[in-house]
mmCIF file of C-alpha atoms in Angstrom:
data_model
loop_
_atom_site.group_PDB
_atom_site.id
_atom_site.type_symbol
_atom_site.label_atom_id
_atom_site.label_comp_id
_atom_site.label_asym_id
_atom_site.label_seq_id
_atom_site.Cartn_x
_atom_site.Cartn_y
_atom_site.Cartn_z
ATOM 1 C CA MET A 1229 143.286 396.488 211.141
ATOM 2 C CA SER A 1230 146.247 397.466 213.284
ATOM 3 C CA ILE A 1231 149.619 396.607 211.802
ATOM 4 C CA LYS A 1232 151.633 397.764 214.807
ATOM 5 C CA ASN A 1233 154.204 395.234 215.978
ATOM 6 C CA ARG A 1234 154.323 394.324 219.654
ATOM 7 C CA ALA A 1235 157.509 393.545 221.604
ATOM 8 C CA ASN A 1236 157.918 392.295 225.152
ATOM 9 C CA ALA A 1237 161.162 392.923 227.032
ATOM 10 C CA VAL A 1238 162.791 390.294 229.249
ATOM 11 C CA TRP A 1239 165.375 390.204 232.006
ATOM 12 C CA CYS A 1240 168.077 387.533 231.954
ATOM 13 C CA ILE A 1241 170.062 386.964 235.181
ATOM 14 C CA ALA A 1242 173.056 384.639 235.277
ATOM 15 C CA ASN A 1243 172.598 382.052 238.061
ATOM 16 C CA THR A 1244 176.024 380.565 237.323
ATOM 17 C CA PRO A 1245 179.004 381.730 235.264
ATOM 18 C CA VAL A 1246 177.735 381.691 231.664
ATOM 19 C CA CYS A 1247 179.731 380.872 228.547
ATOM 20 C CA ALA A 1248 177.911 381.746 225.338
ATOM 21 C CA GLY A 1249 180.841 380.847 223.140
ATOM 22 C CA SER A 1250 181.927 382.819 220.087
ATOM 23 C CA GLY A 1251 183.988 379.926 218.730
ATOM 24 C CA GLU A 1252 187.077 382.139 218.670
ATOM 25 C CA GLY A 1253 189.914 382.819 221.079
ATOM 26 C CA ASP A 1254 192.571 385.421 221.800
ATOM 27 C CA PHE A 1255 195.449 385.838 224.232
ATOM 28 C CA ARG A 1256 193.137 385.435 227.256
ATOM 29 C CA ALA A 1257 191.135 382.290 226.399
ATOM 30 C CA ASP A 1258 190.845 379.566 223.776
ATOM 31 C CA CYS A 1259 187.083 380.211 223.563
ATOM 32 C CA ASN A 1260 185.791 383.730 224.169
ATOM 33 C CA ILE A 1261 182.212 384.737 224.945
ATOM 34 C CA GLN A 1262 180.102 386.507 222.327
ATOM 35 C CA ARG A 1263 180.522 390.281 222.204
ATOM 36 C CA ASN A 1264 178.966 393.292 220.547
ATOM 37 C CA ASP A 1265 181.062 396.465 220.417
ATOM 38 C CA ASP A 1266 183.362 394.803 222.976
ATOM 39 C CA PHE A 1267 180.506 394.237 225.463
ATOM 40 C CA PRO A 1268 179.409 390.677 226.372
ATOM 41 C CA LYS A 1269 176.117 389.470 224.918
ATOM 42 C CA ILE A 1270 174.143 386.277 224.298
ATOM 43 C CA ASP A 1271 173.275 385.747 220.653
ATOM 44 C CA ALA A 1272 169.609 385.775 219.608
ATOM 45 C CA GLY A 1273 169.870 382.197 218.330
ATOM 46 C CA THR A 1274 171.151 380.954 221.700
ATOM 47 C CA PHE A 1275 168.394 382.896 223.504
ATOM 48 C CA LYS A 1276 165.731 381.466 221.197
ATOM 49 C CA GLY A 1277 167.111 377.939 221.551
ATOM 50 C CA SER A 1278 166.955 378.140 225.359
ATOM 51 C CA LEU A 1279 163.255 379.054 225.204
ATOM 52 C CA LEU A 1280 162.481 376.392 222.578
ATOM 53 C CA TYR A 1281 163.754 373.661 224.888
ATOM 54 C CA LYS A 1282 160.955 374.519 227.360
ATOM 55 C CA MET A 1283 158.139 374.559 224.778
ATOM 56 C CA ASP A 1284 155.724 371.883 223.621
ATOM 57 C CA GLY A 1285 155.593 370.634 220.018
ATOM 58 C CA LYS A 1286 152.834 372.923 218.714
ATOM 59 C CA LEU A 1287 154.251 376.138 220.116
ATOM 60 C CA LYS A 1288 157.757 375.113 219.088
ATOM 61 C CA LYS A 1289 156.705 374.766 215.430
ATOM 62 C CA ILE A 1290 155.226 378.265 215.475
ATOM 63 C CA ILE A 1291 158.388 379.751 216.983
ATOM 64 C CA GLN A 1292 160.523 377.953 214.428
ATOM 65 C CA ASN A 1293 158.413 379.587 211.688
ATOM 66 C CA LYS A 1294 157.210 376.244 210.337
ATOM 67 C CA SER A 1295 153.596 377.462 210.234
ATOM 68 C CA PRO A 1296 153.486 380.246 207.605
ATOM 69 C CA GLU A 1297 149.888 381.174 208.428
ATOM 70 C CA LYS A 1298 150.923 382.227 211.944
ATOM 71 C CA ALA A 1299 152.455 385.489 213.063
ATOM 72 C CA LYS A 1300 156.234 385.561 213.031
ATOM 73 C CA LEU A 1301 158.399 386.147 216.066
ATOM 74 C CA SER A 1302 161.775 387.840 216.242
ATOM 75 C CA PHE A 1303 164.263 387.418 219.101
ATOM 76 C CA SER A 1304 166.886 390.058 219.843
ATOM 77 C CA ASP A 1305 170.332 389.481 221.307
ATOM 78 C CA LEU A 1306 170.495 389.553 225.098
ATOM 79 C CA ARG A 1307 172.556 392.677 225.782
ATOM 80 C CA LEU A 1308 174.518 393.369 228.950
ATOM 81 C CA LEU A 1309 173.194 396.000 231.371
ATOM 82 C CA PHE A 1310 174.791 395.121 234.739
ATOM 83 C CA PHE A 1311 178.167 393.375 235.047
ATOM 84 C CA SER A 1312 179.120 391.555 238.251
ATOM 85 C CA VAL A 1313 182.542 392.416 239.727
ATOM 86 C CA GLN A 1314 184.091 391.707 243.134
ATOM 87 C CA SER A 1315 183.770 394.639 245.519
ATOM 88 C CA SER A 1316 185.024 395.630 248.953
ATOM 89 C CA HIS A 1317 181.408 396.438 249.907
ATOM 90 C CA GLY A 1318 178.758 393.732 249.801
ATOM 91 C CA ILE A 1319 181.064 391.133 248.141
ATOM 92 C CA TYR A 1320 180.107 392.169 244.597
ATOM 93 C CA ARG A 1321 178.966 395.201 242.632
ATOM 94 C CA LEU A 1322 176.741 395.265 239.523
ATOM 95 C CA LEU A 1323 178.450 397.804 237.299
ATOM 96 C CA THR A 1324 176.892 399.757 234.454
ATOM 97 C CA SER A 1325 177.555 403.048 232.670
ATOM 98 C CA VAL A 1326 175.420 406.094 231.908
ATOM 99 C CA ASN A 1327 175.420 405.360 228.170
ATOM 100 C CA CYS A 1328 174.322 401.757 228.781
ATOM 101 C CA LEU A 1329 171.448 402.983 230.956
ATOM 102 C CA GLU A 1330 170.514 405.626 228.385
ATOM 103 C CA GLN A 1331 170.455 403.056 225.568
ATOM 104 C CA PHE A 1332 168.432 400.629 227.694
ATOM 105 C CA PHE A 1333 165.725 403.148 228.593
ATOM 106 C CA LEU A 1334 165.591 404.370 224.995
ATOM 107 C CA GLU A 1335 165.033 400.836 223.668
ATOM 108 C CA ILE A 1336 162.300 399.919 226.132
ATOM 109 C CA SER A 1337 160.536 403.260 225.571
ATOM 110 C CA TRP A 1338 160.321 402.374 221.859
ATOM 111 C CA ASN A 1339 158.356 399.313 222.959
ATOM 112 C CA GLU A 1340 155.864 401.275 225.069
ATOM 113 C CA TYR A 1341 157.458 400.800 228.486
ATOM 114 C CA GLU A 1342 156.976 403.884 230.643
ATOM 115 C CA CYS A 1343 160.251 405.810 231.158
ATOM 116 C CA ASP A 1344 159.141 409.336 232.032
ATOM 117 C CA ASN A 1345 161.551 411.664 233.864
ATOM 118 C CA VAL A 1346 164.514 409.298 233.580
ATOM 119 C CA TYR A 1347 166.439 411.254 230.931
ATOM 120 C CA GLN A 1348 166.790 414.338 233.120
ATOM 121 C CA GLU A 1349 168.396 412.212 235.820
ATOM 122 C CA LEU A 1350 170.747 410.644 233.280
ATOM 123 C CA LYS A 1351 171.961 414.120 232.281
ATOM 124 C CA GLY A 1352 172.848 414.783 235.912
ATOM 125 C CA LEU A 1353 174.707 411.495 236.160
ATOM 126 C CA LYS A 1354 176.809 412.280 233.079
ATOM 127 C CA ARG A 1355 178.212 415.328 234.821
ATOM 128 C CA ARG A 1356 179.132 413.399 237.974
ATOM 129 C CA VAL A 1357 180.428 410.078 236.656
ATOM 130 C CA VAL A 1358 183.987 410.443 235.353
ATOM 131 C CA ASP A 1359 186.904 408.022 235.063
ATOM 132 C CA GLY A 1360 187.905 406.602 238.447
ATOM 133 C CA VAL A 1361 184.514 407.359 240.070
ATOM 134 C CA ILE A 1362 181.679 405.007 241.024
ATOM 135 C CA CYS A 1363 178.232 406.430 241.670
ATOM 136 C CA GLN A 1364 175.972 404.479 244.030
ATOM 137 C CA TRP A 1365 172.764 404.802 246.016
ATOM 138 C CA SER A 1366 174.206 403.308 249.223
ATOM 139 C CA HIS A 1367 177.275 405.286 250.269
ATOM 140 C CA HIS A 1368 179.727 403.624 252.679
ATOM 141 C CA ASP A 1369 183.224 405.117 252.471
ATOM 142 C CA ASP A 1370 185.072 407.637 250.334
ATOM 143 C CA THR A 1371 186.592 404.839 248.242
ATOM 144 C CA GLU A 1372 185.597 401.381 247.078
ATOM 145 C CA TRP A 1373 187.771 398.593 245.727
ATOM 146 C CA ILE A 1374 186.289 397.114 242.533
ATOM 147 C CA GLY A 1375 188.073 394.105 241.055
ATOM 148 C CA GLY A 1376 191.338 395.179 242.728
ATOM 149 C CA TYR A 1377 191.069 398.844 241.628
ATOM 150 C CA LYS A 1378 190.298 401.751 243.942
ATOM 151 C CA LEU A 1379 187.472 404.025 242.784
ATOM 152 C CA GLN A 1380 186.239 407.268 244.341
ATOM 153 C CA THR A 1381 182.644 406.890 245.547
ATOM 154 C CA VAL A 1382 179.873 409.409 244.935
ATOM 155 C CA ASN A 1383 176.588 409.104 246.792
ATOM 156 C CA TYR A 1384 173.582 409.632 244.522
ATOM 157 C CA LYS A 1385 170.277 410.523 246.184
ATOM 158 C CA ASP A 1386 167.892 410.777 243.219
ATOM 159 C CA ASN A 1387 165.668 407.704 242.972
ATOM 160 C CA VAL A 1388 164.048 407.977 239.522
ATOM 161 C CA ILE A 1389 166.248 405.299 237.929
ATOM 162 C CA LYS A 1390 166.117 403.053 240.984
ATOM 163 C CA ASP A 1391 162.325 403.260 241.246
ATOM 164 C CA LEU A 1392 161.886 402.629 237.518
ATOM 165 C CA LEU A 1393 164.105 399.528 237.597
ATOM 166 C CA ARG A 1394 162.043 398.212 240.512
ATOM 167 C CA LYS A 1395 158.797 398.829 238.590
ATOM 168 C CA LEU A 1396 160.285 396.970 235.615
ATOM 169 C CA GLY A 1397 160.691 393.895 237.805
ATOM 170 C CA LEU A 1398 164.241 393.941 239.196
ATOM 171 C CA SER A 1399 164.467 392.821 242.818
ATOM 172 C CA GLN A 1400 165.685 395.070 245.617
ATOM 173 C CA THR A 1401 168.636 392.692 246.102
ATOM 174 C CA VAL A 1402 169.819 393.399 242.565
ATOM 175 C CA ILE A 1403 169.183 397.149 242.741
ATOM 176 C CA LYS A 1404 171.136 397.717 245.959
ATOM 177 C CA HIS A 1405 174.313 396.326 244.352
ATOM 178 C CA ILE A 1406 174.215 398.631 241.297
ATOM 179 C CA GLY A 1407 177.150 400.979 240.745
ATOM 180 C CA ILE A 1408 177.496 403.430 237.829
ATOM 181 C CA VAL A 1409 180.946 404.069 236.335
ATOM 182 C CA SER A 1410 182.279 405.879 233.280
ATOM 183 C CA ASP A 1411 182.019 404.275 229.852
ATOM 184 C CA LYS A 1412 185.790 403.823 229.728
ATOM 185 C CA ASP A 1413 185.909 402.055 233.108
ATOM 186 C CA PHE A 1414 182.882 399.919 232.249
ATOM 187 C CA ARG A 1415 184.470 398.814 228.986
ATOM 188 C CA TYR A 1416 187.655 397.881 230.854
ATOM 189 C CA PHE A 1417 185.886 395.784 233.491
ATOM 190 C CA THR A 1418 183.692 393.949 230.962
ATOM 191 C CA ARG A 1419 186.773 393.142 228.882
ATOM 192 C CA TYR A 1420 189.291 392.103 231.521
ATOM 193 C CA HIS A 1421 187.234 390.954 234.525
ATOM 194 C CA THR A 1422 185.316 388.054 233.022
ATOM 195 C CA GLU A 1423 186.056 384.601 234.445
ATOM 196 C CA ILE A 1424 188.642 382.421 232.699
ATOM 197 C CA ILE A 1425 188.171 378.737 233.550
ATOM 198 C CA THR A 1426 190.616 375.982 232.621
ATOM 199 C CA HIS A 1427 189.390 372.569 231.420
ATOM 200 C CA ASN A 1428 191.045 369.274 230.539
ATOM 201 C CA ARG A 1429 190.473 367.562 227.173
ATOM 202 C CA LEU A 1430 189.705 363.889 227.738
ATOM 203 C CA GLU A 1431 191.276 362.549 224.560
ATOM 204 C CA ASN A 1432 194.796 363.931 225.016
ATOM 205 C CA GLN A 1433 194.744 365.522 228.497
ATOM 206 C CA ALA A 1434 195.543 368.916 226.981
ATOM 207 C CA LEU A 1435 194.421 372.023 228.840
ATOM 208 C CA PHE A 1436 192.122 374.620 227.279
ATOM 209 C CA THR A 1437 190.429 377.725 228.646
ATOM 210 C CA GLU A 1438 186.955 379.255 228.286
ATOM 211 C CA GLU A 1439 185.740 382.770 229.072
ATOM 212 C CA TYR A 1440 182.620 383.136 231.227
ATOM 213 C CA LEU A 1441 180.240 385.989 232.024
ATOM 214 C CA PRO A 1442 180.299 386.284 235.855
ATOM 215 C CA GLU A 1443 177.456 384.961 237.979
ATOM 216 C CA GLY A 1444 174.870 387.616 238.876
ATOM 217 C CA SER A 1445 175.286 389.674 235.692
ATOM 218 C CA VAL A 1446 172.030 391.059 234.246
ATOM 219 C CA LEU A 1447 171.137 391.208 230.537
ATOM 220 C CA TYR A 1448 167.996 392.263 228.679
ATOM 221 C CA GLY A 1449 166.375 391.531 225.325
ATOM 222 C CA PHE A 1450 163.145 391.621 223.317
ATOM 223 C CA ILE A 1451 160.696 389.197 221.754
ATOM 224 C CA CYS A 1452 158.762 390.864 218.929
ATOM 225 C CA GLU A 1453 155.639 389.630 217.141
ATOM 226 C CA PHE A 1454 155.115 390.872 213.587
ATOM 227 C CA LYS A 1455 151.565 391.467 212.434
ATOM 228 C CA ASP A 1456 150.344 389.949 209.174
ATOM 229 C CA LEU A 1457 149.683 392.756 206.692
ATOM 230 C CA VAL A 1458 147.335 390.594 204.599
ATOM 231 C CA ARG A 1459 145.364 388.563 207.141
ATOM 232 C CA PRO A 1460 144.782 389.481 210.783
ATOM 233 C CA VAL A 1461 146.226 386.984 213.248
ATOM 234 C CA LYS A 1462 143.467 385.157 215.104
ATOM 235 C CA ALA A 1463 145.694 383.717 217.836
ATOM 236 C CA PRO A 1464 148.720 385.909 218.672
ATOM 237 C CA VAL A 1465 151.735 383.909 219.758
ATOM 238 C CA LEU A 1466 153.424 386.450 222.047
ATOM 239 C CA PRO A 1467 150.897 386.018 224.915
ATOM 240 C CA GLN A 1468 151.609 382.273 224.828
ATOM 241 C CA ILE A 1469 155.328 382.956 225.208
ATOM 242 C CA SER A 1470 154.555 385.341 228.079
ATOM 243 C CA ARG A 1471 152.510 382.712 229.915
ATOM 244 C CA LEU A 1472 155.273 380.135 229.436
ATOM 245 C CA ILE A 1473 157.945 382.472 230.849
ATOM 246 C CA GLU A 1474 155.691 383.484 233.744
ATOM 247 C CA THR A 1475 154.845 379.861 234.604
ATOM 248 C CA ASN A 1476 158.505 378.806 234.536
ATOM 249 C CA GLU A 1477 159.418 381.790 236.725
ATOM 250 C CA LYS A 1478 156.786 380.891 239.337
ATOM 251 C CA GLU A 1479 157.951 377.266 239.360
ATOM 252 C CA GLY A 1480 161.579 378.308 239.734
ATOM 253 C CA LYS A 1481 162.679 376.772 236.438
ATOM 254 C CA VAL A 1482 165.916 377.940 234.861
ATOM 255 C CA TYR A 1483 167.158 378.000 231.265
ATOM 256 C CA GLN A 1484 170.304 376.371 229.953
ATOM 257 C CA ILE A 1485 172.521 378.485 227.705
ATOM 258 C CA GLY A 1486 173.955 376.536 224.797
ATOM 259 C CA ARG A 1487 172.985 373.002 223.822
ATOM 260 C CA ASN A 1488 172.864 370.805 220.710
ATOM 261 C CA LEU A 1489 173.954 373.110 217.838
ATOM 262 C CA ASN A 1490 174.827 376.068 220.113
ATOM 263 C CA THR A 1491 178.158 376.398 221.900
ATOM 264 C CA GLY A 1492 177.979 377.344 225.552
ATOM 265 C CA LYS A 1493 177.037 376.416 229.077
ATOM 266 C CA GLY A 1494 175.483 378.047 232.117
ATOM 267 C CA SER A 1495 172.164 378.543 233.880
ATOM 268 C CA VAL A 1496 170.064 381.726 233.661
ATOM 269 C CA THR A 1497 166.705 382.946 234.941
ATOM 270 C CA ILE A 1498 164.484 384.693 232.378
ATOM 271 C CA SER A 1499 161.531 386.867 233.378
ATOM 272 C CA GLU A 1500 159.426 389.461 231.591
ATOM 273 C CA MET A 1501 159.713 393.129 232.433
ATOM 274 C CA LYS A 1502 156.610 394.530 234.013
ATOM 275 C CA ARG A 1503 154.627 397.192 232.204
ATOM 276 C CA GLU A 1504 152.708 400.114 233.614
ATOM 277 C CA GLU A 1505 149.694 401.795 232.097
ATOM 278 C CA VAL A 1506 147.899 404.948 233.173
ATOM 279 C CA LYS A 1507 144.141 404.720 233.647
ATOM 280 C CA ASN A 1508 141.988 407.515 235.085
ATOM 281 C CA GLY A 1509 145.111 409.323 236.212
ATOM 282 C CA LYS A 1510 146.426 406.310 238.195
ATOM 283 C CA SER A 1511 149.418 404.162 237.340
ATOM 284 C CA LEU A 1512 148.529 400.487 237.236
ATOM 285 C CA CYS A 1513 150.717 397.420 236.816
ATOM 286 C CA ARG A 1514 149.843 395.668 233.567
ATOM 287 C CA SER A 1515 149.633 391.892 233.541
ATOM 288 C CA LYS A 1516 152.767 390.153 232.296
ATOM 289 C CA SER A 1517 150.779 388.138 229.789
ATOM 290 C CA SER A 1518 148.840 391.090 228.391
#
């Protein structure tokens, strides 16, 4: 009996500004978004709750761990990979850093997603991406204005990262807007270039503000199924979740962030990352629901 746990990775793309509230405020907003090490995130409970809303009664009970004889599922936080910022080229730029990319590829490789040859390219990027520089695949001018700040542009011709992101399921529209900056610059933009929206309280007409993750930002996370060490699971649950996500994606359905017991608002699209397997020396795309 195999006791190896299986995890599927998912993409989460913000269709609207998203507020996954932390319940706390600071000098910028009365309600800040959730953060991990200063980077925006969506809590695992909010992620799980968004999926539960789309499920039927039987599957929902299994996910909520109300059937002890079934395999258990674990949901990770949705962590930020690409952050949307206004740009002088193409209206917006999806910013990331080398360390964020390195951590992302490391995490998906742990879950048997193919990431060969990417680490050598990341080493080359570390040498080129310094403070005040943005590295991109589509070079336009010597400088680019990002969120009101002028950055020096560096044209990057290697395509290993770009091709791998495409194989993992990101669209060409998303990939062409990616820009890689230093960790210091990325931390600054994710901290001070979120959207602050003012609202009016109905009861006393007082103003209050909420912090939002910008539209177009891309996050990722994992859904893991734990094997039963005593009894083998006859009907794994993870393929059922995969089919649900795939069906909703084909039908164009979106997920609401924050409802009922969770604080937040916003619409996101969730899709599974594609896998690749090698068979007879050829790389084949593995079914999403495998």
